[in-house]
């Protein structure tokens, strides 16, 4: 039970920095005076860390076990958070992106280890339900991250063009930007301390050896061939790429959407973002219960189609109705990551950890599709038009989940 609780707690911990990014995008647009596309590079740096470190994480876990993956991930996580202080001191956007890359590298180890660890810590028939339960703590961390960012990062000071011109003429604008940059430091330093403390707890805890974890040498070429011949795994990787792109893009530009079409303050928009994460959490817990009677793949198909319809409202009826529609997509996207993951690693046997690494690498979708949304919004001069991207992503998820039973029998 103790290892299960510690591993489940990781889902909460990595939810905090994941969704602090949504606040950072808006904050960096202000403190560095950059465009939406440039601010979207926050997610590119973050999810590139996932992509590049997921496979090394899987190899380390395969050789030394899950516990080593947890500790390594938490140490990188803590180090990246600590680097926010020198990044703020130098007022370097590139330094911040490097720190976020290190944070995400640590989270790649955590996700690569935690997802298969929970999935295999019990009967295979209930893996999806068990993983959805543990993943349900992730949105609680996400909500905490947005609330922390809204309260401690957003200053509530939003300059009008006249105020900006006045500060420029008086020579106080640079000091204002530096003050806004400094606001991101304290939350990340506290988060870094918590990560290092959690690593200590895991280090002194005995973890059971999962029988299906092979702690031997690196995989042979035969192992890789078996991985890439497994069609269900390959389809899961594609589906996860588009799902993560949809999730990250939706949340990254939720605050700019709210401000553009409802004209609320940044703090009010942050609270609205909290509402969409609450819907996400309710969806996780509620859907895990529904899965007792309805197959996860069928439920995911229905949810993906509903999200396409909701995003159509968000695009065509921009305003409060559109904002509420986009908010509700979080309820229906809630089950997608763990369900795609559990389906993708099903029946992988000794290759489970490497298969999980490949699925985690699909998080690259967040790095690529989020800046694409930023570019669309800039060229179309419409934040609503950018939500065409997640709408297309959900069509891909629906295609994957609707074909899952047939694929499983032939994989």
mmCIF file of C-alpha atoms in Angstrom:
data_model
loop_
_atom_site.group_PDB
_atom_site.id
_atom_site.type_symbol
_atom_site.label_atom_id
_atom_site.label_comp_id
_atom_site.label_asym_id
_atom_site.label_seq_id
_atom_site.Cartn_x
_atom_site.Cartn_y
_atom_site.Cartn_z
ATOM 1 C CA UNK A 1 0.000 0.000 0.000
ATOM 2 C CA UNK A 2 2.781 2.481 0.836
ATOM 3 C CA UNK A 3 4.500 2.169 -2.585
ATOM 4 C CA UNK A 4 1.061 2.460 -4.228
ATOM 5 C CA UNK A 5 0.313 5.660 -2.311
ATOM 6 C CA UNK A 6 3.749 7.152 -3.047
ATOM 7 C CA UNK A 7 3.445 6.314 -6.751
ATOM 8 C CA UNK A 8 -0.104 7.699 -6.910
ATOM 9 C CA UNK A 9 1.140 10.885 -5.238
ATOM 10 C CA UNK A 10 3.455 11.396 -8.204
ATOM 11 C CA UNK A 11 0.429 11.851 -10.451
ATOM 12 C CA UNK A 12 -0.519 14.826 -8.271
ATOM 13 C CA UNK A 13 3.031 16.202 -8.211
ATOM 14 C CA UNK A 14 3.598 16.291 -11.960
ATOM 15 C CA UNK A 15 0.145 17.807 -12.495
ATOM 16 C CA UNK A 16 1.299 20.989 -10.754
ATOM 17 C CA UNK A 17 4.129 22.005 -13.157
ATOM 18 C CA UNK A 18 2.202 20.714 -16.172
ATOM 19 C CA UNK A 19 -0.521 23.271 -15.593
ATOM 20 C CA UNK A 20 1.640 26.008 -14.168
ATOM 21 C CA UNK A 21 2.797 26.184 -17.803
ATOM 22 C CA UNK A 22 -0.643 27.512 -18.779
ATOM 23 C CA UNK A 23 -0.097 30.412 -16.377
ATOM 24 C CA UNK A 24 3.537 30.860 -17.461
ATOM 25 C CA UNK A 25 2.487 31.330 -21.099
ATOM 26 C CA UNK A 26 0.341 34.324 -20.184
ATOM 27 C CA UNK A 27 2.900 35.647 -17.677
ATOM 28 C CA UNK A 28 5.821 35.415 -20.104
ATOM 29 C CA UNK A 29 3.790 37.140 -22.819
ATOM 30 C CA UNK A 30 3.611 40.043 -20.367
ATOM 31 C CA UNK A 31 6.989 39.941 -18.600
ATOM 32 C CA UNK A 32 9.041 39.376 -21.784
ATOM 33 C CA UNK A 33 6.644 41.221 -24.139
ATOM 34 C CA UNK A 34 6.515 38.288 -26.597
ATOM 35 C CA UNK A 35 3.927 36.906 -29.050
ATOM 36 C CA UNK A 36 1.592 33.964 -28.551
ATOM 37 C CA UNK A 37 3.775 31.815 -30.785
ATOM 38 C CA UNK A 38 6.911 32.656 -28.786
ATOM 39 C CA UNK A 39 5.091 32.033 -25.508
ATOM 40 C CA UNK A 40 3.909 28.693 -26.880
ATOM 41 C CA UNK A 41 7.568 27.632 -26.912
ATOM 42 C CA UNK A 42 7.128 27.081 -23.159
ATOM 43 C CA UNK A 43 5.218 23.937 -24.063
ATOM 44 C CA UNK A 44 7.715 23.049 -26.804
ATOM 45 C CA UNK A 45 10.645 23.103 -24.349
ATOM 46 C CA UNK A 46 8.595 21.234 -21.775
ATOM 47 C CA UNK A 47 7.296 18.418 -23.934
ATOM 48 C CA UNK A 48 10.545 18.104 -25.853
ATOM 49 C CA UNK A 49 12.023 17.042 -22.498
ATOM 50 C CA UNK A 50 9.415 14.306 -22.290
ATOM 51 C CA UNK A 51 10.136 13.174 -25.825
ATOM 52 C CA UNK A 52 13.925 12.994 -25.522
ATOM 53 C CA UNK A 53 14.084 11.438 -22.044
ATOM 54 C CA UNK A 54 11.195 8.964 -22.179
ATOM 55 C CA UNK A 55 13.173 6.203 -23.895
ATOM 56 C CA UNK A 56 16.304 6.567 -21.704
ATOM 57 C CA UNK A 57 13.928 6.467 -18.747
ATOM 58 C CA UNK A 58 12.418 3.214 -19.990
ATOM 59 C CA UNK A 59 15.864 1.659 -20.441
ATOM 60 C CA UNK A 60 16.942 2.720 -16.944
ATOM 61 C CA UNK A 61 13.752 1.322 -15.424
ATOM 62 C CA UNK A 62 14.124 -1.906 -17.382
ATOM 63 C CA UNK A 63 17.613 -2.391 -15.970
ATOM 64 C CA UNK A 64 17.282 -1.061 -12.412
ATOM 65 C CA UNK A 65 13.560 -1.113 -11.662
ATOM 66 C CA UNK A 66 10.760 1.349 -11.049
ATOM 67 C CA UNK A 67 12.180 2.790 -7.837
ATOM 68 C CA UNK A 68 15.281 4.080 -9.632
ATOM 69 C CA UNK A 69 13.055 5.761 -12.193
ATOM 70 C CA UNK A 70 11.041 7.503 -9.483
ATOM 71 C CA UNK A 71 14.123 8.816 -7.678
ATOM 72 C CA UNK A 72 15.921 9.951 -10.849
ATOM 73 C CA UNK A 73 12.817 11.738 -12.056
ATOM 74 C CA UNK A 74 12.243 13.563 -8.786
ATOM 75 C CA UNK A 75 15.870 14.704 -8.608
ATOM 76 C CA UNK A 76 15.705 16.188 -12.138
ATOM 77 C CA UNK A 77 12.298 17.696 -11.336
ATOM 78 C CA UNK A 78 13.685 19.385 -8.213
ATOM 79 C CA UNK A 79 16.824 20.638 -9.982
ATOM 80 C CA UNK A 80 14.836 22.201 -12.827
ATOM 81 C CA UNK A 81 12.601 24.041 -10.357
ATOM 82 C CA UNK A 82 15.621 25.395 -8.474
ATOM 83 C CA UNK A 83 17.023 26.806 -11.733
ATOM 84 C CA UNK A 84 14.103 29.230 -11.942
ATOM 85 C CA UNK A 85 15.918 31.487 -9.470
ATOM 86 C CA UNK A 86 19.054 32.143 -11.601
ATOM 87 C CA UNK A 87 16.818 32.349 -14.706
ATOM 88 C CA UNK A 88 14.844 35.161 -13.068
ATOM 89 C CA UNK A 89 18.002 36.888 -11.852
ATOM 90 C CA UNK A 90 19.308 37.079 -15.428
ATOM 91 C CA UNK A 91 15.840 37.806 -16.906
ATOM 92 C CA UNK A 92 16.621 35.244 -19.609
ATOM 93 C CA UNK A 93 13.712 33.631 -21.436
ATOM 94 C CA UNK A 94 16.073 30.993 -22.890
ATOM 95 C CA UNK A 95 17.249 30.139 -19.352
ATOM 96 C CA UNK A 96 13.640 29.620 -18.278
ATOM 97 C CA UNK A 97 13.035 27.333 -21.252
ATOM 98 C CA UNK A 98 16.143 25.318 -20.301
ATOM 99 C CA UNK A 99 14.906 24.988 -16.713
ATOM 100 C CA UNK A 100 11.510 23.814 -17.969
ATOM 101 C CA UNK A 101 13.259 21.259 -20.191
ATOM 102 C CA UNK A 102 15.029 19.816 -17.112
ATOM 103 C CA UNK A 103 11.765 19.767 -15.135
ATOM 104 C CA UNK A 104 10.065 17.905 -17.978
ATOM 105 C CA UNK A 105 12.991 15.480 -18.268
ATOM 106 C CA UNK A 106 12.365 14.505 -14.659
ATOM 107 C CA UNK A 107 8.639 14.165 -15.280
ATOM 108 C CA UNK A 108 9.398 11.862 -18.235
ATOM 109 C CA UNK A 109 11.043 9.451 -15.790
ATOM 110 C CA UNK A 110 8.098 9.723 -13.406
ATOM 111 C CA UNK A 111 5.442 9.112 -16.051
ATOM 112 C CA UNK A 112 7.405 6.323 -17.721
ATOM 113 C CA UNK A 113 7.713 4.574 -14.359
ATOM 114 C CA UNK A 114 4.410 5.395 -12.652
ATOM 115 C CA UNK A 115 1.960 4.493 -15.421
ATOM 116 C CA UNK A 116 3.132 0.883 -16.013
ATOM 117 C CA UNK A 117 3.866 0.420 -12.283
ATOM 118 C CA UNK A 118 0.237 1.181 -11.401
ATOM 119 C CA UNK A 119 -1.097 -0.732 -14.419
ATOM 120 C CA UNK A 120 0.830 -3.883 -13.415
ATOM 121 C CA UNK A 121 0.203 -3.640 -9.671
ATOM 122 C CA UNK A 122 -2.837 -5.914 -9.858
ATOM 123 C CA UNK A 123 -4.971 -7.952 -12.294
ATOM 124 C CA UNK A 124 -4.560 -7.062 -15.967
ATOM 125 C CA UNK A 125 -8.349 -7.046 -16.411
ATOM 126 C CA UNK A 126 -8.686 -3.987 -14.155
ATOM 127 C CA UNK A 127 -5.570 -2.104 -15.371
ATOM 128 C CA UNK A 128 -7.552 0.668 -17.102
ATOM 129 C CA UNK A 129 -9.721 1.279 -14.024
ATOM 130 C CA UNK A 130 -6.730 1.214 -11.660
ATOM 131 C CA UNK A 131 -4.729 3.587 -13.852
ATOM 132 C CA UNK A 132 -7.688 5.935 -14.251
ATOM 133 C CA UNK A 133 -8.046 6.002 -10.446
ATOM 134 C CA UNK A 134 -4.413 6.974 -9.897
ATOM 135 C CA UNK A 135 -4.539 9.405 -12.810
ATOM 136 C CA UNK A 136 -7.559 11.039 -11.159
ATOM 137 C CA UNK A 137 -5.129 12.661 -8.712
ATOM 138 C CA UNK A 138 -3.359 14.347 -11.629
ATOM 139 C CA UNK A 139 -6.114 16.935 -12.202
ATOM 140 C CA UNK A 140 -6.079 17.746 -8.479
ATOM 141 C CA UNK A 141 -2.415 18.671 -8.950
ATOM 142 C CA UNK A 142 -3.327 20.538 -12.136
ATOM 143 C CA UNK A 143 -5.969 22.562 -10.296
ATOM 144 C CA UNK A 144 -3.480 23.305 -7.531
ATOM 145 C CA UNK A 145 -0.939 24.461 -10.113
ATOM 146 C CA UNK A 146 -3.343 26.910 -11.752
ATOM 147 C CA UNK A 147 -4.556 28.252 -8.399
ATOM 148 C CA UNK A 148 -0.957 28.724 -7.231
ATOM 149 C CA UNK A 149 -0.066 30.469 -10.476
ATOM 150 C CA UNK A 150 -3.157 32.673 -10.429
ATOM 151 C CA UNK A 151 -2.547 33.719 -6.818
ATOM 152 C CA UNK A 152 1.242 34.002 -6.662
ATOM 153 C CA UNK A 153 2.399 34.579 -10.271
ATOM 154 C CA UNK A 154 -0.300 36.825 -11.729
ATOM 155 C CA UNK A 155 0.094 40.299 -10.226
ATOM 156 C CA UNK A 156 -3.228 41.562 -11.547
ATOM 157 C CA UNK A 157 -1.410 44.487 -13.172
ATOM 158 C CA UNK A 158 -2.288 44.702 -16.871
ATOM 159 C CA UNK A 159 -0.946 47.833 -18.526
ATOM 160 C CA UNK A 160 -2.931 49.770 -21.089
ATOM 161 C CA UNK A 161 -1.016 51.085 -24.131
ATOM 162 C CA UNK A 162 -1.055 54.557 -22.561
ATOM 163 C CA UNK A 163 0.364 53.264 -19.266
ATOM 164 C CA UNK A 164 3.074 51.342 -21.113
ATOM 165 C CA UNK A 165 4.040 54.431 -23.096
ATOM 166 C CA UNK A 166 4.195 56.459 -19.892
ATOM 167 C CA UNK A 167 6.457 53.905 -18.190
ATOM 168 C CA UNK A 168 8.722 53.770 -21.237
ATOM 169 C CA UNK A 169 9.111 57.530 -21.245
ATOM 170 C CA UNK A 170 9.855 57.574 -17.506
ATOM 171 C CA UNK A 171 12.322 54.668 -17.725
ATOM 172 C CA UNK A 172 10.357 52.400 -15.332
ATOM 173 C CA UNK A 173 9.119 49.830 -17.853
ATOM 174 C CA UNK A 174 12.192 47.565 -17.612
ATOM 175 C CA UNK A 175 11.885 47.469 -13.819
ATOM 176 C CA UNK A 176 8.208 46.523 -14.182
ATOM 177 C CA UNK A 177 9.090 43.644 -16.531
ATOM 178 C CA UNK A 178 11.786 42.404 -14.125
ATOM 179 C CA UNK A 179 9.323 42.495 -11.216
ATOM 180 C CA UNK A 180 6.809 40.452 -13.217
ATOM 181 C CA UNK A 181 9.523 37.917 -14.097
ATOM 182 C CA UNK A 182 10.527 37.554 -10.432
ATOM 183 C CA UNK A 183 6.999 36.481 -9.491
ATOM 184 C CA UNK A 184 7.502 33.001 -10.957
ATOM 185 C CA UNK A 185 10.429 32.109 -8.670
ATOM 186 C CA UNK A 186 8.882 31.325 -5.259
ATOM 187 C CA UNK A 187 6.259 28.780 -6.437
ATOM 188 C CA UNK A 188 8.919 26.804 -8.293
ATOM 189 C CA UNK A 189 11.399 26.855 -5.404
ATOM 190 C CA UNK A 190 8.724 25.447 -3.067
ATOM 191 C CA UNK A 191 7.797 22.819 -5.655
ATOM 192 C CA UNK A 192 11.474 21.841 -5.988
ATOM 193 C CA UNK A 193 11.781 21.296 -2.229
ATOM 194 C CA UNK A 194 8.664 19.089 -2.237
ATOM 195 C CA UNK A 195 10.049 17.021 -5.131
ATOM 196 C CA UNK A 196 13.325 16.401 -3.294
ATOM 197 C CA UNK A 197 11.459 15.471 -0.098
ATOM 198 C CA UNK A 198 9.293 12.985 -2.041
ATOM 199 C CA UNK A 199 12.444 11.439 -3.527
ATOM 200 C CA UNK A 200 13.724 10.895 0.025
ATOM 201 C CA UNK A 201 10.478 9.145 1.048
ATOM 202 C CA UNK A 202 10.699 6.817 -1.944
ATOM 203 C CA UNK A 203 14.378 6.123 -1.298
ATOM 204 C CA UNK A 204 13.651 4.794 2.227
ATOM 205 C CA UNK A 205 10.614 2.730 1.145
ATOM 206 C CA UNK A 206 10.802 -0.900 0.043
ATOM 207 C CA UNK A 207 9.173 -1.384 -3.362
ATOM 208 C CA UNK A 208 7.880 -4.793 -4.511
ATOM 209 C CA UNK A 209 9.462 -6.211 -7.640
ATOM 210 C CA UNK A 210 6.917 -6.389 -10.448
ATOM 211 C CA UNK A 211 7.387 -9.847 -12.038
ATOM 212 C CA UNK A 212 6.959 -8.479 -15.532
ATOM 213 C CA UNK A 213 9.786 -5.971 -15.125
ATOM 214 C CA UNK A 214 12.950 -7.358 -16.675
ATOM 215 C CA UNK A 215 15.958 -5.802 -14.972
ATOM 216 C CA UNK A 216 18.548 -7.226 -17.337
ATOM 217 C CA UNK A 217 20.512 -5.734 -20.189
ATOM 218 C CA UNK A 218 19.297 -3.359 -22.858
ATOM 219 C CA UNK A 219 16.748 -4.769 -25.328
ATOM 220 C CA UNK A 220 17.862 -6.774 -28.306
ATOM 221 C CA UNK A 221 17.004 -5.947 -31.882
ATOM 222 C CA UNK A 222 14.395 -8.702 -31.668
ATOM 223 C CA UNK A 223 12.661 -6.816 -28.868
ATOM 224 C CA UNK A 224 12.482 -3.683 -30.966
ATOM 225 C CA UNK A 225 11.106 -5.611 -33.926
ATOM 226 C CA UNK A 226 8.368 -7.098 -31.740
ATOM 227 C CA UNK A 227 7.509 -3.610 -30.475
ATOM 228 C CA UNK A 228 7.122 -2.109 -33.921
ATOM 229 C CA UNK A 229 5.152 -5.114 -35.204
ATOM 230 C CA UNK A 230 2.550 -4.563 -32.496
ATOM 231 C CA UNK A 231 -0.023 -2.559 -34.432
ATOM 232 C CA UNK A 232 -2.147 -1.662 -31.414
ATOM 233 C CA UNK A 233 0.891 -0.086 -29.774
ATOM 234 C CA UNK A 234 1.701 1.897 -32.924
ATOM 235 C CA UNK A 235 -1.885 3.149 -33.181
ATOM 236 C CA UNK A 236 -1.805 4.090 -29.482
ATOM 237 C CA UNK A 237 1.351 6.172 -30.017
ATOM 238 C CA UNK A 238 -0.325 8.118 -32.841
ATOM 239 C CA UNK A 239 -3.516 8.608 -30.815
ATOM 240 C CA UNK A 240 -1.533 9.768 -27.780
ATOM 241 C CA UNK A 241 0.408 12.282 -29.902
ATOM 242 C CA UNK A 242 -2.807 13.932 -31.057
ATOM 243 C CA UNK A 243 -4.539 13.658 -27.692
ATOM 244 C CA UNK A 244 -1.707 15.376 -25.811
ATOM 245 C CA UNK A 245 -1.555 18.072 -28.483
ATOM 246 C CA UNK A 246 -5.286 18.669 -28.000
ATOM 247 C CA UNK A 247 -5.086 18.777 -24.207
ATOM 248 C CA UNK A 248 -2.009 20.995 -23.963
ATOM 249 C CA UNK A 249 -3.175 23.369 -26.693
ATOM 250 C CA UNK A 250 -6.668 23.699 -25.230
ATOM 251 C CA UNK A 251 -5.377 24.645 -21.786
ATOM 252 C CA UNK A 252 -2.420 26.728 -22.990
ATOM 253 C CA UNK A 253 -4.616 29.178 -24.872
ATOM 254 C CA UNK A 254 -7.691 29.025 -22.636
ATOM 255 C CA UNK A 255 -6.687 32.225 -20.780
ATOM 256 C CA UNK A 256 -6.010 34.197 -24.013
ATOM 257 C CA UNK A 257 -9.344 32.912 -25.426
ATOM 258 C CA UNK A 258 -11.195 34.012 -22.290
ATOM 259 C CA UNK A 259 -9.583 37.442 -22.328
ATOM 260 C CA UNK A 260 -10.117 37.981 -26.060
ATOM 261 C CA UNK A 261 -13.808 37.071 -26.174
ATOM 262 C CA UNK A 262 -15.120 37.782 -22.668
ATOM 263 C CA UNK A 263 -12.723 40.607 -21.692
ATOM 264 C CA UNK A 264 -12.119 39.281 -18.175
ATOM 265 C CA UNK A 265 -8.967 40.028 -16.169
ATOM 266 C CA UNK A 266 -6.025 37.603 -16.170
ATOM 267 C CA UNK A 267 -6.853 36.486 -12.624
ATOM 268 C CA UNK A 268 -10.498 35.833 -13.498
ATOM 269 C CA UNK A 269 -9.360 33.928 -16.595
ATOM 270 C CA UNK A 270 -7.048 31.896 -14.343
ATOM 271 C CA UNK A 271 -9.988 30.986 -12.123
ATOM 272 C CA UNK A 272 -11.973 29.971 -15.200
ATOM 273 C CA UNK A 273 -9.067 27.739 -16.194
ATOM 274 C CA UNK A 274 -9.323 26.208 -12.724
ATOM 275 C CA UNK A 275 -12.959 25.438 -13.537
ATOM 276 C CA UNK A 276 -11.988 23.504 -16.646
ATOM 277 C CA UNK A 277 -9.519 21.471 -14.577
ATOM 278 C CA UNK A 278 -12.237 20.747 -12.007
ATOM 279 C CA UNK A 279 -14.328 19.372 -14.878
ATOM 280 C CA UNK A 280 -11.307 17.277 -15.884
ATOM 281 C CA UNK A 281 -11.019 15.830 -12.365
ATOM 282 C CA UNK A 282 -14.723 15.056 -12.127
ATOM 283 C CA UNK A 283 -14.476 13.334 -15.497
ATOM 284 C CA UNK A 284 -11.581 11.159 -14.298
ATOM 285 C CA UNK A 285 -13.287 9.970 -11.105
ATOM 286 C CA UNK A 286 -16.769 9.656 -12.649
ATOM 287 C CA UNK A 287 -15.604 7.851 -15.770
ATOM 288 C CA UNK A 288 -13.495 5.378 -13.756
ATOM 289 C CA UNK A 289 -16.774 4.415 -12.057
ATOM 290 C CA UNK A 290 -18.704 4.183 -15.350
ATOM 291 C CA UNK A 291 -16.051 1.823 -16.735
ATOM 292 C CA UNK A 292 -17.439 -0.918 -14.504
ATOM 293 C CA UNK A 293 -20.257 -1.279 -17.030
ATOM 294 C CA UNK A 294 -19.011 0.316 -20.249
ATOM 295 C CA UNK A 295 -15.823 -0.674 -22.084
ATOM 296 C CA UNK A 296 -13.176 2.083 -21.828
ATOM 297 C CA UNK A 297 -12.617 2.200 -25.601
ATOM 298 C CA UNK A 298 -16.330 2.714 -26.317
ATOM 299 C CA UNK A 299 -16.579 5.412 -23.693
ATOM 300 C CA UNK A 300 -13.535 7.163 -25.164
ATOM 301 C CA UNK A 301 -15.074 7.104 -28.651
ATOM 302 C CA UNK A 302 -18.216 8.819 -27.392
ATOM 303 C CA UNK A 303 -16.205 11.380 -25.445
ATOM 304 C CA UNK A 304 -13.978 12.236 -28.433
ATOM 305 C CA UNK A 305 -17.004 12.855 -30.693
ATOM 306 C CA UNK A 306 -18.630 15.053 -28.036
ATOM 307 C CA UNK A 307 -15.437 17.100 -27.807
ATOM 308 C CA UNK A 308 -15.426 17.723 -31.555
ATOM 309 C CA UNK A 309 -18.983 19.093 -31.246
ATOM 310 C CA UNK A 310 -18.089 21.252 -28.234
ATOM 311 C CA UNK A 311 -15.054 22.712 -30.001
ATOM 312 C CA UNK A 312 -17.236 23.528 -33.015
ATOM 313 C CA UNK A 313 -19.333 25.666 -30.653
ATOM 314 C CA UNK A 314 -16.161 27.250 -29.247
ATOM 315 C CA UNK A 315 -15.014 28.177 -32.764
ATOM 316 C CA UNK A 316 -18.334 29.352 -34.210
ATOM 317 C CA UNK A 317 -19.862 30.943 -31.107
ATOM 318 C CA UNK A 318 -16.847 32.650 -29.561
ATOM 319 C CA UNK A 319 -17.865 34.383 -26.363
ATOM 320 C CA UNK A 320 -19.291 33.048 -23.118
ATOM 321 C CA UNK A 321 -21.084 30.144 -24.844
ATOM 322 C CA UNK A 322 -17.934 29.188 -26.688
ATOM 323 C CA UNK A 323 -15.830 29.524 -23.533
ATOM 324 C CA UNK A 324 -18.174 27.258 -21.600
ATOM 325 C CA UNK A 325 -18.102 24.700 -24.449
ATOM 326 C CA UNK A 326 -14.288 24.660 -24.427
ATOM 327 C CA UNK A 327 -14.342 24.403 -20.625
ATOM 328 C CA UNK A 328 -16.523 21.282 -20.853
ATOM 329 C CA UNK A 329 -14.136 19.516 -23.245
ATOM 330 C CA UNK A 330 -11.912 18.871 -20.213
ATOM 331 C CA UNK A 331 -14.557 16.583 -18.708
ATOM 332 C CA UNK A 332 -14.586 14.406 -21.813
ATOM 333 C CA UNK A 333 -10.825 14.447 -22.470
ATOM 334 C CA UNK A 334 -10.195 13.257 -18.893
ATOM 335 C CA UNK A 335 -9.992 9.522 -19.594
ATOM 336 C CA UNK A 336 -8.027 9.649 -22.813
ATOM 337 C CA UNK A 337 -4.389 9.623 -21.704
ATOM 338 C CA UNK A 338 -4.612 6.694 -19.235
ATOM 339 C CA UNK A 339 -7.003 4.722 -21.437
ATOM 340 C CA UNK A 340 -4.835 5.067 -24.551
ATOM 341 C CA UNK A 341 -1.788 4.176 -22.436
ATOM 342 C CA UNK A 342 -3.370 1.071 -20.887
ATOM 343 C CA UNK A 343 -4.678 -0.155 -24.255
ATOM 344 C CA UNK A 344 -1.305 0.438 -25.897
ATOM 345 C CA UNK A 345 0.743 -1.615 -23.399
ATOM 346 C CA UNK A 346 -1.766 -4.468 -23.160
ATOM 347 C CA UNK A 347 -0.196 -7.818 -23.980
ATOM 348 C CA UNK A 348 3.341 -6.416 -24.295
ATOM 349 C CA UNK A 349 4.851 -8.763 -21.683
ATOM 350 C CA UNK A 350 8.588 -8.200 -21.245
ATOM 351 C CA UNK A 351 8.428 -5.151 -23.514
ATOM 352 C CA UNK A 352 5.841 -3.359 -21.336
ATOM 353 C CA UNK A 353 8.254 -0.712 -20.047
ATOM 354 C CA UNK A 354 9.739 0.066 -23.454
ATOM 355 C CA UNK A 355 6.242 0.203 -24.942
ATOM 356 C CA UNK A 356 5.275 2.632 -22.199
ATOM 357 C CA UNK A 357 8.327 4.754 -23.016
ATOM 358 C CA UNK A 358 7.259 5.017 -26.659
ATOM 359 C CA UNK A 359 3.760 6.099 -25.629
ATOM 360 C CA UNK A 360 5.195 8.712 -23.267
ATOM 361 C CA UNK A 361 7.350 9.987 -26.152
ATOM 362 C CA UNK A 362 4.119 10.731 -27.999
ATOM 363 C CA UNK A 363 3.740 13.653 -25.585
ATOM 364 C CA UNK A 364 5.752 15.433 -28.291
ATOM 365 C CA UNK A 365 2.325 16.360 -29.635
ATOM 366 C CA UNK A 366 2.133 19.056 -26.976
ATOM 367 C CA UNK A 367 5.456 20.530 -28.139
ATOM 368 C CA UNK A 368 4.458 20.660 -31.805
ATOM 369 C CA UNK A 369 0.740 21.396 -31.887
ATOM 370 C CA UNK A 370 0.688 24.149 -29.239
ATOM 371 C CA UNK A 371 2.907 26.556 -31.249
ATOM 372 C CA UNK A 372 0.856 25.613 -34.341
ATOM 373 C CA UNK A 373 -2.222 26.922 -32.526
ATOM 374 C CA UNK A 374 -0.307 30.097 -31.717
ATOM 375 C CA UNK A 375 0.613 30.599 -35.371
ATOM 376 C CA UNK A 376 -2.970 30.021 -36.518
ATOM 377 C CA UNK A 377 -4.257 32.577 -34.021
ATOM 378 C CA UNK A 378 -1.703 35.156 -35.174
ATOM 379 C CA UNK A 379 -2.276 34.704 -38.920
ATOM 380 C CA UNK A 380 -6.076 34.472 -38.634
ATOM 381 C CA UNK A 381 -6.216 37.155 -35.915
ATOM 382 C CA UNK A 382 -8.594 34.821 -34.118
ATOM 383 C CA UNK A 383 -7.931 32.743 -31.028
ATOM 384 C CA UNK A 384 -11.102 30.762 -31.773
ATOM 385 C CA UNK A 385 -9.768 29.593 -35.154
ATOM 386 C CA UNK A 386 -6.783 27.985 -33.419
ATOM 387 C CA UNK A 387 -9.144 25.507 -31.747
ATOM 388 C CA UNK A 388 -9.553 23.760 -35.096
ATOM 389 C CA UNK A 389 -6.340 21.944 -34.149
ATOM 390 C CA UNK A 390 -7.705 20.099 -31.071
ATOM 391 C CA UNK A 391 -10.935 19.382 -32.974
ATOM 392 C CA UNK A 392 -8.952 17.460 -35.603
ATOM 393 C CA UNK A 393 -6.988 15.723 -32.833
ATOM 394 C CA UNK A 394 -10.161 14.335 -31.262
ATOM 395 C CA UNK A 395 -11.231 12.911 -34.611
ATOM 396 C CA UNK A 396 -7.977 10.906 -34.615
ATOM 397 C CA UNK A 397 -8.642 9.692 -31.048
ATOM 398 C CA UNK A 398 -12.187 8.662 -32.017
ATOM 399 C CA UNK A 399 -10.839 6.719 -35.009
ATOM 400 C CA UNK A 400 -8.339 4.898 -32.762
ATOM 401 C CA UNK A 401 -10.782 3.968 -30.016
ATOM 402 C CA UNK A 402 -13.570 2.931 -32.381
ATOM 403 C CA UNK A 403 -11.207 0.406 -34.027
ATOM 404 C CA UNK A 404 -9.541 -0.848 -30.841
ATOM 405 C CA UNK A 405 -11.447 -4.171 -30.435
ATOM 406 C CA UNK A 406 -10.782 -5.212 -34.048
ATOM 407 C CA UNK A 407 -7.110 -4.190 -33.843
ATOM 408 C CA UNK A 408 -6.578 -6.083 -30.589
ATOM 409 C CA UNK A 409 -7.608 -9.398 -32.149
ATOM 410 C CA UNK A 410 -5.179 -9.017 -35.048
ATOM 411 C CA UNK A 411 -2.196 -7.374 -33.355
#
